[in-house]
Amino acid sequence: MKLLKDDIRVFAPATVANVGCGFDVLGFCLGNVGDEVILRRTEGKEIRVTKIQGAEYLPFESDKNVASVAIRAMLDELGVSLGLEVELYKNVKPGSGMGSSASSSAGAVYALNEMLDKPFLNLDLVRFAMKGEEAASQKAHADNVAPAIMGGFTLVRSYNPLDIVSLDFPKDLHAVVVYPQVDVKTSDASKMLRKEIKLQQAITQWANVAGLVSGLSKSDYDLISRSMEDVIVEPIRSILIPYFGEAKEAALSKGALSFNISGSGPSVFSFTDSEETALDVEKAINEVFEQHQVETRSFVSTISPEGARVLE
Amino acid sequence: MKLLKDDIRVFAPATVANVGCGFDVLGFCLGNVGDEVILRRTEGKEIRVTKIQGAEYLPFESDKNVASVAIRAMLDELGVSLGLEVELYKNVKPGSGMGSSASSSAGAVYALNEMLDKPFLNLDLVRFAMKGEEAASQKAHADNVAPAIMGGFTLVRSYNPLDIVSLDFPKDLHAVVVYPQVDVKTSDASKMLRKEIKLQQAITQWANVAGLVSGLSKSDYDLISRSMEDVIVEPIRSILIPYFGEAKEAALSKGALSFNISGSGPSVFSFTDSEETALDVEKAINEVFEQHQVETRSFVSTISPEGARVLE
C-alpha cells in the first residue's frame, strides 16, 4: 500500500438527511458548512484521536470515536497497519441534526483514502464510514455519510446490497438550515416512531417521494414544494422542536418551498429557489426563535456537488 | 357550448397501473393496445350505451356503465344536456388488470371533450373519468385513467387536491404485458391487503420508488431494474396468479429488467431496454403459461407519450 502523504487536512461537510418525505433514504450535502479532519502519520500501529476541538466531550477512545472506528474498518479491509493521529475540528455540533458524526467519519475515511493511493471507491468509503455511524448510534446508517462523501443529493436505495444513487437536482436550489440550540436526542426521537404505519399513509409518502425525485430532476420547484411533505415521521418528531409550527409559517410566508426537520432535529431546513429568498427565509426563521429566547446558528448554501475534499 | 362534430371515434389505450414499487400511484400508457370508443349525437338528452362489443356482459344502464357515468359527470359540470349514443369496442378485457374500465371512461370523456370545443384540460378529464372508475370499483382511482388520458408515465401525487405528474422516461423502454386468462377479481385482490404495514418495509418501498423515478429520468436501465421491487403488495397478490414465480424466472432469464403484476392482475408485465429483448421475454412468459394449459394474450409496446386520441 503506497502512502502518498504523511499528513492531510480535509473539509468534511455537514449534511441534511431525511429531507421531508424521504425519511431514512434521502440526504444532501451543504457547500460551506462542515468540519475539518486532520490525519497525521505516526510511528507504530495505533490510531489515536488527539484533538476534538468544538466538542471535547466526544469520546477519544479509538474504539468509540466515530472517526477512528471508520478508519479501523478501512485499514482492516486493506489488511494494513498504520499509526495515525486524528484531529477533529467540529463546526457541526453533535446533536444538531446536521450529520455531525457522519461528518467526522466520512471526513476520516475520505482523508485516509487520499493519503493512500485511493484504493477505494466512494461506495466503499460510505461502507467504512457507516461503521462510525454504528459506533455513534447503534445503527449503521448511510443517509448522512453518503452525501458527506459523494456530495450532491443522494438516495440510499438499499443496504443489502449497499446501493447509493446520486440524484439530479437544480443548481439554483438553496437550503436554509437553522439550528435552534435546544437538546433533542436522536435516540429519543427514534423511540417515538411507531413500528407499524397505515398503508394509506405509506402510499401518500411514496407518492410524495416520487414527486420530489421527479421535481428535482426536472428543476420543477413547484413540484418539489408540493412533494416535501412527510406525513409519517414529522408530525411526531416536530413535537420535540419548540416553535416548529411558528417557524414553518414564517419560512413559507417568505417564499420558502418547504420547511422540514433536518435529520432527527432539532435543526430545521427550507428549500428555496434563489439565494435572495434563502436569506429572507433565514432571517424570518431566526426571528421566530429569537423572539422566544432560543439561540440559533443558521446557514444558507446551495447543494454542493462535491462532498469531502482536501484542503491545502 | 359549441359542438364541433356530430360523431367521433377515439382510441382509448390500455394502461399498466401500480408498476412494481409504485403501488397505487404510478401508471403508464401502452401504445398499441386499447379499445375504441364511438360517441354519436342523438336527439333528446339521454346518454345511451348501445353497443359493448367484446364484453357484452358489462352494464348498459347509463348510471352503471363507466363511460356514461364519466360523460354524465362532465356534462353536469358544464351544465349542458346532450343526447349521446356510446359504443364501446372492448379489446382490453374487463378483469385483465390492464385498465379496462379506465380505457372506457377515459376514452369517453376524451371523445366528448374533442366533440365539444375542448372546454376541459386533461386534469379535468381525469377527474370525470375517475367517476367512471368509482362506478366500476367503488373507488375513484386515477392511476389508470391518468395515463389513459395524458399518455406517458404518470404519478398520482395527490388526490386532494388532484395532482398528476408526468414523469420523464426513456424512449426505448419497452413493456411486455401478458394476460393469462384466469379469473382474479380486483376486489378479492384488494381484500387481501393489510391496512397496516411495517415502517421498515414502507421505507424500503419508497427507496425503490425514488430509485425508479430517478432511473426513468436518467434512462438508467440498471437502476430501473434494481428498483422495480414491490415488497408490500406483490408478495401477497402474486399468490393469486398461477405460475407467477416460474414466469418471472423465465422473463428475467431472457433479459427482462423486471417482472411484476399489472394493476391487480392477473396480467403481468416486464420492462425491457429494447424491442428485441421484449419479444424474447414475451415468448418466454407465454411458454410458461402454455406449458400449464393457461391461455394468454400478450402485447409488446413502448410507453406511448400520447394517451387517448381521435381516429379518423
Coordinates of C-alpha atoms in Angstrom, one line a residue:
Chain A
M1 CA 0.0 0.0 0.0
K2 CA 1.5 3.3 -1.1
L3 CA 1.4 6.2 1.3
L4 CA 1.3 9.4 -0.8
K5 CA 1.3 11.9 2.1
D6 CA 2.3 11.9 5.7
D7 CA -0.5 14.3 6.7
I8 CA -3.7 15.6 5.2
R9 CA -6.4 18.1 6.1
V10 CA -9.9 17.7 4.6
F11 CA -13.2 19.5 4.7
A12 CA -16.0 17.3 5.9
P13 CA -19.3 18.8 5.0
A14 CA -22.5 19.0 7.0
T15 CA -25.4 17.1 5.6
V16 CA -29.2 17.1 5.8
A17 CA -30.8 13.7 6.0
N18 CA -34.4 12.5 5.7
V19 CA -35.4 15.5 3.6
G20 CA -39.1 15.7 4.2
C21 CA -40.9 12.7 2.7
G22 CA -37.6 10.9 2.1
F23 CA -37.3 9.6 5.6
D24 CA -34.3 7.4 6.2
V25 CA -33.3 7.3 2.5
L26 CA -32.6 10.8 1.2
G27 CA -29.8 13.2 2.1
F28 CA -27.9 16.2 0.6
C29 CA -24.6 17.9 1.1
L30 CA -24.1 21.5 2.2
G31 CA -21.4 23.5 0.4
N32 CA -20.0 25.8 3.1
V33 CA -20.8 24.2 6.4
G34 CA -18.7 21.5 7.9
D35 CA -15.8 20.2 10.0
E36 CA -12.1 19.8 9.3
V37 CA -10.4 16.5 9.8
I38 CA -6.6 16.2 10.0
L39 CA -4.8 12.9 9.7
R40 CA -1.1 12.6 10.5
R41 CA 1.1 9.5 10.2
T42 CA 2.8 8.4 13.3
E43 CA 5.2 5.7 14.4
G44 CA 3.6 2.4 15.5
K45 CA 0.2 1.0 14.7
E46 CA -2.1 2.9 16.9
I47 CA -5.0 5.2 15.8
R48 CA -5.2 8.0 18.3
V49 CA -7.7 10.8 18.4
T50 CA -5.6 13.6 19.8
K51 CA -7.9 16.6 19.4
I52 CA -11.6 17.2 19.2
Q53 CA -12.0 21.0 19.0
G54 CA -15.5 22.3 19.5
A55 CA -16.9 19.1 21.1
E56 CA -14.3 18.0 23.6
Y57 CA -16.9 15.8 25.4
L58 CA -16.9 13.3 22.5
P59 CA -15.1 10.0 23.1
F60 CA -11.3 10.0 22.4
E61 CA -11.1 6.2 22.7
S62 CA -10.2 4.8 19.3
D63 CA -12.9 2.0 19.6
K64 CA -15.6 4.6 20.4
N65 CA -14.7 7.7 18.3
V66 CA -16.6 7.5 15.0
A67 CA -13.6 8.7 13.0
S68 CA -11.2 6.1 14.4
V69 CA -13.7 3.4 14.2
A70 CA -14.3 4.2 10.5
I71 CA -10.5 4.3 9.8
R72 CA -10.0 1.0 11.6
A73 CA -12.7 -0.6 9.4
M74 CA -10.9 0.6 6.3
L75 CA -7.4 -0.5 7.4
D76 CA -8.8 -3.9 8.4
E77 CA -10.2 -4.4 5.0
L78 CA -6.9 -3.4 3.4
G79 CA -5.0 -5.7 5.8
V80 CA -2.7 -2.8 6.6
S81 CA -1.4 -1.5 10.0
L82 CA -0.7 2.2 10.2
G83 CA -0.1 4.6 13.0
L84 CA -2.3 7.6 12.7
E85 CA -3.2 10.7 14.7
V86 CA -6.7 12.1 14.2
E87 CA -7.7 15.7 14.9
L88 CA -11.3 16.8 14.6
Y89 CA -12.3 20.4 14.3
K90 CA -16.0 20.3 14.9
N91 CA -18.1 23.1 13.5
V92 CA -21.1 20.8 13.0
K93 CA -22.4 20.3 16.6
P94 CA -23.2 16.8 17.8
G95 CA -26.9 16.5 18.3
S96 CA -27.7 19.3 15.9
G97 CA -29.3 17.1 13.3
M98 CA -26.8 18.2 10.6
G99 CA -24.9 14.9 10.3
S100 CA -22.2 15.7 12.9
S101 CA -21.0 12.1 13.4
A102 CA -21.2 11.5 9.7
S103 CA -19.0 14.5 9.0
S104 CA -16.3 13.1 11.3
S105 CA -16.4 9.5 10.0
A106 CA -16.8 10.5 6.3
G107 CA -14.0 13.0 6.6
A108 CA -11.7 10.5 8.2
V109 CA -12.1 7.7 5.6
Y110 CA -12.0 10.2 2.8
A111 CA -8.8 11.6 4.2
L112 CA -7.2 8.2 4.6
N113 CA -8.2 7.2 1.1
E114 CA -6.5 10.4 -0.2
M115 CA -3.3 9.7 1.9
L116 CA -3.1 6.3 0.4
D117 CA -3.2 5.7 -3.3
K118 CA -7.0 5.9 -3.4
P119 CA -7.5 2.2 -3.0
F120 CA -11.3 2.5 -2.5
L121 CA -14.3 3.8 -4.4
N122 CA -16.8 6.2 -2.8
L123 CA -19.2 3.3 -2.2
D124 CA -16.6 1.6 -0.1
L125 CA -15.8 4.7 1.8
V126 CA -19.5 5.0 2.6
R127 CA -19.4 1.4 3.9
F128 CA -16.5 2.2 6.2
A129 CA -18.0 5.5 7.4
M130 CA -21.2 3.6 8.3
K131 CA -19.1 1.7 10.9
G132 CA -18.5 5.0 12.5
E133 CA -22.3 5.8 12.4
E134 CA -22.9 2.4 14.0
A135 CA -20.5 3.3 16.9
A136 CA -22.3 6.6 17.4
S137 CA -25.9 5.4 17.2
Q138 CA -26.0 1.6 17.1
K139 CA -27.4 1.9 13.6
A140 CA -25.1 1.7 10.5
H141 CA -27.0 4.5 8.6
A142 CA -25.8 5.8 5.3
D143 CA -28.1 8.7 4.7
N144 CA -25.7 11.3 6.1
V145 CA -22.3 9.7 5.2
A146 CA -23.3 9.1 1.6
P147 CA -23.8 12.8 0.8
A148 CA -20.9 13.8 3.0
I149 CA -18.6 11.6 0.8
M150 CA -20.2 11.7 -2.6
G151 CA -21.7 15.2 -2.4
G152 CA -24.9 16.2 -4.0
F153 CA -28.3 14.7 -3.4
T154 CA -28.2 11.0 -2.5
L155 CA -30.6 8.2 -2.2
V156 CA -29.8 5.1 -0.1
R157 CA -31.9 2.7 -2.3
S158 CA -30.8 -0.4 -0.5
Y159 CA -28.4 -1.5 2.3
N160 CA -28.2 -5.1 1.2
P161 CA -26.5 -4.8 -1.2
L162 CA -25.5 -1.2 -0.5
D163 CA -26.8 0.9 -3.4
I164 CA -26.4 4.6 -3.3
V165 CA -27.9 6.7 -6.1
S166 CA -26.8 10.2 -7.0
L167 CA -30.0 12.2 -7.8
D168 CA -30.1 15.1 -10.3
F169 CA -31.1 18.4 -8.7
P170 CA -31.4 22.0 -9.8
K171 CA -28.2 24.1 -9.4
D172 CA -30.1 27.0 -8.0
L173 CA -31.8 25.0 -5.3
H174 CA -30.7 26.6 -2.0
A175 CA -31.0 25.2 1.5
V176 CA -31.5 27.3 4.6
V177 CA -30.6 25.3 7.7
V178 CA -31.3 26.7 11.2
Y179 CA -30.1 25.0 14.3
P180 CA -32.1 26.1 17.4
Q181 CA -29.9 25.3 20.3
V182 CA -32.1 23.1 22.2
D183 CA -31.4 19.5 23.2
V184 CA -33.1 16.7 21.1
K185 CA -31.6 13.3 21.4
T186 CA -31.8 11.2 18.2
S187 CA -32.5 8.1 20.2
D188 CA -35.5 9.8 21.9
A189 CA -36.7 11.0 18.5
S190 CA -36.4 7.5 17.2
K191 CA -38.2 5.9 20.1
M192 CA -41.3 8.0 19.3
L193 CA -41.8 6.3 16.0
R194 CA -44.4 3.6 15.5
K195 CA -43.1 0.3 14.1
E196 CA -46.3 -0.1 12.1
I197 CA -48.0 2.5 9.9
K198 CA -51.1 2.8 7.9
L199 CA -50.8 1.5 4.3
Q200 CA -52.7 4.6 3.1
Q201 CA -50.2 6.9 4.8
A202 CA -47.3 5.0 3.3
I203 CA -48.8 5.4 -0.2
T204 CA -49.1 9.1 0.4
Q205 CA -45.5 9.2 1.4
W206 CA -44.1 7.3 -1.6
A207 CA -46.3 9.4 -3.9
N208 CA -44.5 12.5 -2.4
V209 CA -41.1 10.8 -2.7
A210 CA -41.8 10.1 -6.4
G211 CA -42.9 13.8 -6.9
L212 CA -39.8 15.1 -5.1
V213 CA -37.4 13.0 -7.2
S214 CA -39.2 14.0 -10.3
G215 CA -39.2 17.6 -9.3
L216 CA -35.5 17.6 -8.5
S217 CA -34.7 16.0 -11.9
K218 CA -36.9 18.4 -13.9
S219 CA -36.0 21.6 -11.8
D220 CA -39.7 21.9 -11.1
Y221 CA -39.6 24.0 -8.0
D222 CA -43.4 24.0 -7.6
L223 CA -43.5 20.2 -7.7
I224 CA -40.6 20.0 -5.2
S225 CA -42.6 22.3 -2.9
R226 CA -45.8 20.3 -3.2
S227 CA -43.9 17.0 -2.6
M228 CA -41.9 18.0 0.5
E229 CA -44.4 16.7 3.0
D230 CA -43.7 14.0 5.5
V231 CA -47.0 12.5 6.7
I232 CA -45.4 9.8 8.8
V233 CA -42.4 10.9 10.9
E234 CA -42.5 14.7 11.0
P235 CA -45.9 15.0 12.7
I236 CA -44.5 13.1 15.6
R237 CA -40.9 14.4 15.8
S238 CA -41.8 18.0 15.3
I239 CA -43.5 17.9 18.7
L240 CA -39.9 17.8 20.2
I241 CA -38.9 21.0 18.4
P242 CA -40.1 24.2 20.1
Y243 CA -41.9 26.8 17.9
F244 CA -41.7 24.4 14.9
G245 CA -45.1 25.4 13.5
E246 CA -44.5 29.1 14.0
A247 CA -41.1 28.9 12.3
K248 CA -42.7 26.9 9.4
E249 CA -45.3 29.6 8.9
A250 CA -42.7 32.3 8.9
A251 CA -40.5 30.5 6.4
L252 CA -43.3 29.7 4.0
S253 CA -44.6 33.3 4.2
K254 CA -41.2 34.5 2.9
G255 CA -41.3 32.2 -0.1
A256 CA -39.7 29.0 1.2
L257 CA -40.5 26.0 -1.0
S258 CA -40.6 23.8 2.1
F259 CA -39.9 23.6 5.8
N260 CA -38.9 20.3 7.5
I261 CA -36.7 18.7 10.1
S262 CA -33.1 18.2 9.3
G263 CA -32.1 14.7 10.3
S264 CA -33.9 14.0 13.5
G265 CA -33.7 17.6 14.6
P266 CA -33.6 20.0 16.3
S267 CA -32.3 21.7 13.1
V268 CA -34.8 22.6 10.6
F269 CA -34.4 23.5 6.9
S270 CA -36.1 25.1 4.0
F271 CA -35.5 24.8 0.3
T272 CA -35.7 28.0 -1.8
D273 CA -35.2 28.7 -5.5
S274 CA -32.7 31.5 -5.0
E275 CA -30.1 32.9 -2.6
E276 CA -32.1 36.1 -2.1
T277 CA -35.2 34.2 -0.9
A278 CA -32.9 31.9 1.2
L279 CA -31.6 34.9 3.1
D280 CA -35.1 36.3 3.7
V281 CA -36.2 32.9 4.9
E282 CA -33.2 32.5 7.2
K283 CA -33.9 35.8 8.8
A284 CA -37.6 35.0 9.3
I285 CA -36.9 31.7 10.9
N286 CA -34.2 33.2 13.2
E287 CA -36.6 35.9 14.3
V288 CA -39.1 33.4 15.5
F289 CA -36.6 31.5 17.6
E290 CA -35.1 34.8 18.9
Q291 CA -38.5 36.0 20.0
H292 CA -38.7 33.0 22.2
Q293 CA -35.1 33.4 23.6
V294 CA -33.9 30.4 21.7
E295 CA -30.4 30.9 20.3
T296 CA -29.7 29.7 16.8
R297 CA -27.0 29.1 14.3
S298 CA -28.0 29.3 10.7
F299 CA -26.6 28.6 7.3
V300 CA -27.5 29.3 3.7
S301 CA -26.0 27.1 1.0
T302 CA -26.5 25.5 -2.4
I303 CA -26.4 21.8 -2.5
S304 CA -22.7 21.0 -3.0
P305 CA -22.0 18.6 -5.9
E306 CA -18.7 17.9 -4.1
G307 CA -18.5 16.1 -0.8
A308 CA -15.5 15.8 1.4
R309 CA -12.4 17.5 -0.2
V310 CA -8.7 18.0 0.5
L311 CA -7.8 21.4 1.9
E312 CA -4.4 22.7 1.0
Chain B
M1 CA -71.2 25.2 -25.7
K2 CA -70.1 24.7 -29.3
L3 CA -70.4 21.2 -30.8
L4 CA -67.7 20.7 -33.4
K5 CA -68.7 17.2 -34.5
D6 CA -71.8 15.1 -34.5
D7 CA -69.8 11.9 -34.0
I8 CA -66.3 10.8 -33.1
R9 CA -64.2 7.7 -32.8
V10 CA -61.3 7.6 -30.4
F11 CA -58.6 5.1 -29.5
A12 CA -58.6 4.5 -25.7
P13 CA -55.3 2.9 -24.7
A14 CA -54.7 0.1 -22.2
T15 CA -52.6 1.1 -19.2
V16 CA -50.5 -0.6 -16.6
A17 CA -51.0 0.7 -13.0
N18 CA -49.1 0.1 -9.8
V19 CA -45.8 -0.5 -11.7
G20 CA -43.9 -2.5 -9.1
C21 CA -42.9 -0.4 -6.1
G22 CA -45.3 2.4 -7.3
F23 CA -48.4 0.8 -5.8
D24 CA -51.5 2.9 -6.2
V25 CA -49.6 5.9 -7.6
L26 CA -47.8 5.1 -10.8
G27 CA -49.1 4.1 -14.2
F28 CA -48.1 4.1 -17.9
C29 CA -49.8 4.1 -21.2
L30 CA -49.4 1.4 -23.9
G31 CA -49.0 2.5 -27.5
N32 CA -50.8 -0.2 -29.5
V33 CA -53.2 -1.9 -27.2
G34 CA -56.6 -0.5 -26.4
D35 CA -60.3 0.0 -27.0
E36 CA -62.3 2.1 -29.4
V37 CA -65.0 4.4 -28.2
I38 CA -67.6 6.0 -30.5
L39 CA -69.8 8.9 -29.5
R40 CA -72.7 9.9 -31.6
R41 CA -75.0 12.8 -31.1
T42 CA -78.7 12.0 -30.8
E43 CA -81.9 13.8 -30.3
G44 CA -83.0 14.4 -26.8
K45 CA -81.0 14.4 -23.6
E46 CA -80.3 10.8 -22.9
I47 CA -76.9 9.1 -22.8
R48 CA -77.4 5.6 -24.1
V49 CA -74.8 2.8 -24.3
T50 CA -75.9 1.0 -27.4
K51 CA -73.0 -1.4 -28.0
I52 CA -70.3 -3.1 -25.9
Q53 CA -68.5 -5.3 -28.3
G54 CA -66.1 -7.8 -26.7
A55 CA -67.7 -7.6 -23.3
E56 CA -71.4 -7.7 -23.7
Y57 CA -71.9 -8.7 -20.1
L58 CA -70.9 -5.2 -18.9
P59 CA -73.8 -2.9 -17.7
F60 CA -75.6 -0.9 -20.4
E61 CA -77.5 1.2 -17.9
S62 CA -76.3 4.7 -18.1
D63 CA -76.0 5.1 -14.4
K64 CA -73.8 2.0 -14.2
N65 CA -71.7 1.9 -17.3
V66 CA -68.3 3.6 -16.6
A67 CA -68.3 5.5 -19.9
S68 CA -71.8 7.0 -19.5
V69 CA -71.2 7.8 -15.8
A70 CA -68.0 9.7 -16.7
I71 CA -69.8 11.5 -19.6
R72 CA -72.6 12.5 -17.2
A73 CA -70.1 14.0 -14.7
M74 CA -68.6 16.1 -17.5
L75 CA -71.9 17.3 -18.8
D76 CA -73.2 18.1 -15.3
E77 CA -70.2 20.3 -14.7
L78 CA -70.7 22.0 -18.0
G79 CA -74.4 22.4 -17.1
V80 CA -75.3 21.1 -20.6
S81 CA -77.8 18.5 -21.7
L82 CA -76.9 16.5 -24.8
G83 CA -78.2 13.3 -26.3
L84 CA -75.4 10.8 -26.9
E85 CA -75.1 7.3 -28.1
V86 CA -72.0 5.4 -26.8
E87 CA -70.4 2.4 -28.5
L88 CA -67.6 0.6 -26.8
Y89 CA -65.3 -1.8 -28.7
K90 CA -63.5 -3.6 -25.9
N91 CA -60.2 -5.1 -26.7
V92 CA -58.9 -4.6 -23.2
K93 CA -60.7 -7.3 -21.3
P94 CA -62.5 -6.4 -18.1
G95 CA -60.7 -8.1 -15.2
S96 CA -57.4 -8.4 -17.1
G97 CA -55.6 -5.9 -14.9
M98 CA -54.8 -3.7 -17.9
G99 CA -57.1 -0.8 -17.1
S100 CA -60.2 -1.9 -18.9
S101 CA -62.7 0.3 -17.2
A102 CA -60.3 3.2 -17.3
S103 CA -60.0 2.7 -21.0
S104 CA -63.7 3.1 -21.5
S105 CA -64.2 6.1 -19.1
A106 CA -61.1 7.9 -20.2
G107 CA -61.9 7.3 -23.9
A108 CA -65.5 8.6 -23.4
V109 CA -64.6 11.9 -21.7
Y110 CA -61.7 12.4 -24.1
A111 CA -64.1 11.9 -27.0
L112 CA -66.7 14.3 -25.7
N113 CA -64.1 17.0 -25.0
E114 CA -63.0 16.7 -28.6
M115 CA -66.6 16.8 -29.9
L116 CA -67.1 20.0 -28.0
D117 CA -64.7 22.9 -28.2
K118 CA -62.2 21.3 -25.8
P119 CA -63.7 23.0 -22.7
F120 CA -61.6 21.0 -20.3
L121 CA -57.9 20.4 -19.5
N122 CA -56.5 16.9 -19.2
L123 CA -56.6 17.1 -15.4
D124 CA -60.4 17.8 -15.5
L125 CA -60.9 14.8 -17.9
V126 CA -59.0 12.7 -15.3
R127 CA -61.4 13.9 -12.7
F128 CA -64.5 13.0 -14.8
A129 CA -63.1 9.6 -15.8
M130 CA -62.5 8.9 -12.1
K131 CA -66.3 9.0 -11.6
G132 CA -66.4 6.1 -14.0
E133 CA -63.8 4.2 -12.0
E134 CA -65.8 4.8 -8.9
A135 CA -68.9 3.3 -10.6
A136 CA -66.8 0.2 -11.5
S137 CA -64.9 -0.4 -8.3
Q138 CA -66.4 1.9 -5.6
K139 CA -63.0 3.7 -5.6
A140 CA -62.3 6.8 -7.6
H141 CA -58.8 5.8 -8.6
A142 CA -56.7 7.8 -11.1
D143 CA -53.8 5.6 -11.6
N144 CA -55.2 4.0 -14.8
V145 CA -57.3 6.9 -16.2
A146 CA -54.4 9.4 -15.8
P147 CA -52.1 7.6 -18.2
A148 CA -55.0 6.7 -20.5
I149 CA -55.8 10.4 -21.0
M150 CA -52.4 12.0 -20.6
G151 CA -50.2 9.3 -22.1
G152 CA -46.7 8.5 -20.9
F153 CA -45.7 7.6 -17.4
T154 CA -47.8 9.3 -14.7
L155 CA -47.7 9.8 -11.0
V156 CA -50.8 10.4 -9.0
R157 CA -49.1 12.5 -6.3
S158 CA -52.2 13.6 -4.5
Y159 CA -56.0 13.2 -4.7
N160 CA -56.8 16.2 -2.6
P161 CA -56.1 18.4 -4.5
L162 CA -55.8 16.2 -7.5
D163 CA -52.1 16.4 -8.7
I164 CA -51.0 14.3 -11.6
V165 CA -47.3 14.5 -12.6
S166 CA -46.0 13.4 -16.0
L167 CA -42.7 11.6 -15.4
D168 CA -39.8 11.5 -17.8
F169 CA -38.9 8.1 -19.1
P170 CA -36.6 6.6 -21.7
K171 CA -37.9 6.4 -25.2
D172 CA -36.5 2.9 -25.7
L173 CA -38.2 1.5 -22.6
H174 CA -40.4 -1.4 -23.7
A175 CA -43.2 -3.1 -21.9
V176 CA -44.2 -6.7 -22.3
V177 CA -47.7 -7.4 -21.0
V178 CA -49.1 -10.9 -20.7
Y179 CA -52.6 -11.6 -19.7
P180 CA -53.1 -15.2 -18.5
Q181 CA -56.7 -15.9 -18.9
V182 CA -57.6 -16.8 -15.4
D183 CA -60.1 -15.1 -13.1
V184 CA -58.8 -12.7 -10.5
K185 CA -61.2 -10.2 -9.0
T186 CA -59.7 -6.8 -8.2
S187 CA -61.9 -6.7 -5.1
D188 CA -60.6 -10.0 -3.9
A189 CA -57.1 -8.9 -4.5
S190 CA -57.7 -5.7 -2.6
K191 CA -59.2 -7.5 0.4
M192 CA -56.0 -9.5 0.9
L193 CA -54.0 -6.3 1.7
R194 CA -53.3 -5.4 5.3
K195 CA -54.3 -2.0 6.4
E196 CA -51.1 -1.6 8.5
I197 CA -47.6 -2.3 7.3
K198 CA -44.2 -2.2 8.9
L199 CA -42.4 1.1 8.8
Q200 CA -39.2 -0.6 7.7
Q201 CA -41.0 -2.1 4.7
A202 CA -42.5 1.2 3.8
I203 CA -39.0 2.8 3.8
T204 CA -37.8 0.0 1.5
Q205 CA -40.7 0.7 -0.8
W206 CA -40.2 4.5 -1.0
A207 CA -36.4 4.0 -1.5
N208 CA -37.3 1.9 -4.5
V209 CA -39.9 4.4 -5.8
A210 CA -37.2 7.1 -5.6
G211 CA -34.8 4.8 -7.5
L212 CA -37.4 4.1 -10.1
V213 CA -38.3 7.7 -10.8
S214 CA -34.6 8.6 -10.9
G215 CA -33.8 5.7 -13.2
L216 CA -36.6 6.6 -15.5
S217 CA -35.5 10.3 -15.6
K218 CA -31.8 9.4 -16.3
S219 CA -32.5 6.4 -18.6
D220 CA -30.6 4.3 -16.2
Y221 CA -32.0 0.8 -17.1
D222 CA -30.0 -0.9 -14.4
L223 CA -31.3 1.4 -11.7
I224 CA -34.9 0.9 -13.0
S225 CA -34.3 -2.9 -12.8
R226 CA -32.9 -2.8 -9.3
S227 CA -35.8 -0.5 -8.1
M228 CA -38.7 -2.4 -9.6
E229 CA -39.4 -4.4 -6.4
D230 CA -42.7 -4.2 -4.5
V231 CA -42.1 -5.6 -1.0
I232 CA -45.6 -4.8 0.2
V233 CA -48.4 -5.8 -2.1
E234 CA -46.9 -8.2 -4.7
P235 CA -45.8 -10.8 -2.2
I236 CA -49.5 -11.1 -1.3
R237 CA -51.2 -10.6 -4.6
S238 CA -48.9 -12.8 -6.6
I239 CA -50.3 -15.8 -4.8
L240 CA -53.5 -15.4 -6.8
I241 CA -51.6 -15.6 -10.1
P242 CA -50.8 -19.1 -11.1
Y243 CA -47.2 -19.8 -12.2
F244 CA -46.1 -16.2 -11.2
G245 CA -42.7 -17.3 -9.9
E246 CA -42.0 -19.5 -12.9
A247 CA -42.9 -16.8 -15.4
K248 CA -40.8 -14.3 -13.5
E249 CA -37.8 -16.5 -13.6
A250 CA -38.3 -17.1 -17.4
A251 CA -38.7 -13.4 -18.1
L252 CA -35.6 -12.4 -16.1
S253 CA -33.5 -15.2 -17.7
K254 CA -34.3 -13.6 -21.1
G255 CA -33.0 -10.2 -20.1
A256 CA -36.2 -8.6 -18.7
L257 CA -35.4 -5.6 -16.4
S258 CA -38.3 -6.5 -14.2
F259 CA -41.4 -8.7 -13.8
N260 CA -44.4 -7.5 -11.9
I261 CA -48.2 -7.6 -11.7
S262 CA -50.1 -5.2 -13.9
G263 CA -52.8 -3.5 -11.9
S264 CA -54.2 -6.0 -9.5
G265 CA -53.6 -8.8 -12.0
P266 CA -53.8 -11.4 -13.4
S267 CA -51.8 -9.6 -16.2
V268 CA -48.1 -9.4 -15.6
F269 CA -45.6 -7.2 -17.3
S270 CA -41.8 -6.8 -17.8
F271 CA -39.8 -3.8 -18.8
T272 CA -37.0 -4.3 -21.3
D273 CA -34.5 -2.0 -22.9
S274 CA -35.2 -3.0 -26.5
E275 CA -37.9 -4.4 -28.7
E276 CA -35.7 -7.4 -29.4
T277 CA -35.4 -8.4 -25.8
A278 CA -39.1 -7.6 -25.3
L279 CA -40.1 -10.2 -28.0
D280 CA -37.8 -12.8 -26.4
V281 CA -39.3 -12.1 -23.0
E282 CA -42.9 -12.3 -24.3
K283 CA -42.2 -15.7 -25.8
A284 CA -40.6 -17.0 -22.6
I285 CA -43.5 -15.9 -20.4
N286 CA -46.1 -17.2 -22.9
E287 CA -44.3 -20.6 -22.9
V288 CA -44.5 -20.9 -19.2
F289 CA -48.3 -20.4 -19.2
E290 CA -48.8 -22.6 -22.2
Q291 CA -47.0 -25.4 -20.6
H292 CA -49.6 -25.3 -17.8
Q293 CA -52.5 -25.1 -20.3
V294 CA -53.2 -21.4 -19.4
E295 CA -54.2 -19.4 -22.5
T296 CA -52.7 -16.0 -22.8
R297 CA -52.9 -12.8 -24.7
S298 CA -49.7 -10.8 -24.9
F299 CA -48.5 -7.4 -26.1
V300 CA -45.2 -5.6 -26.7
S301 CA -45.2 -1.9 -26.7
T302 CA -43.1 1.2 -26.0
I303 CA -44.7 3.6 -23.5
S304 CA -46.9 5.9 -25.5
P305 CA -46.3 9.6 -24.9
E306 CA -49.8 10.1 -26.3
G307 CA -52.9 8.9 -24.5
A308 CA -56.4 8.7 -25.9
R309 CA -56.6 10.0 -29.5
V310 CA -59.0 10.7 -32.3
L311 CA -59.2 8.0 -35.0
E312 CA -60.2 9.3 -38.5

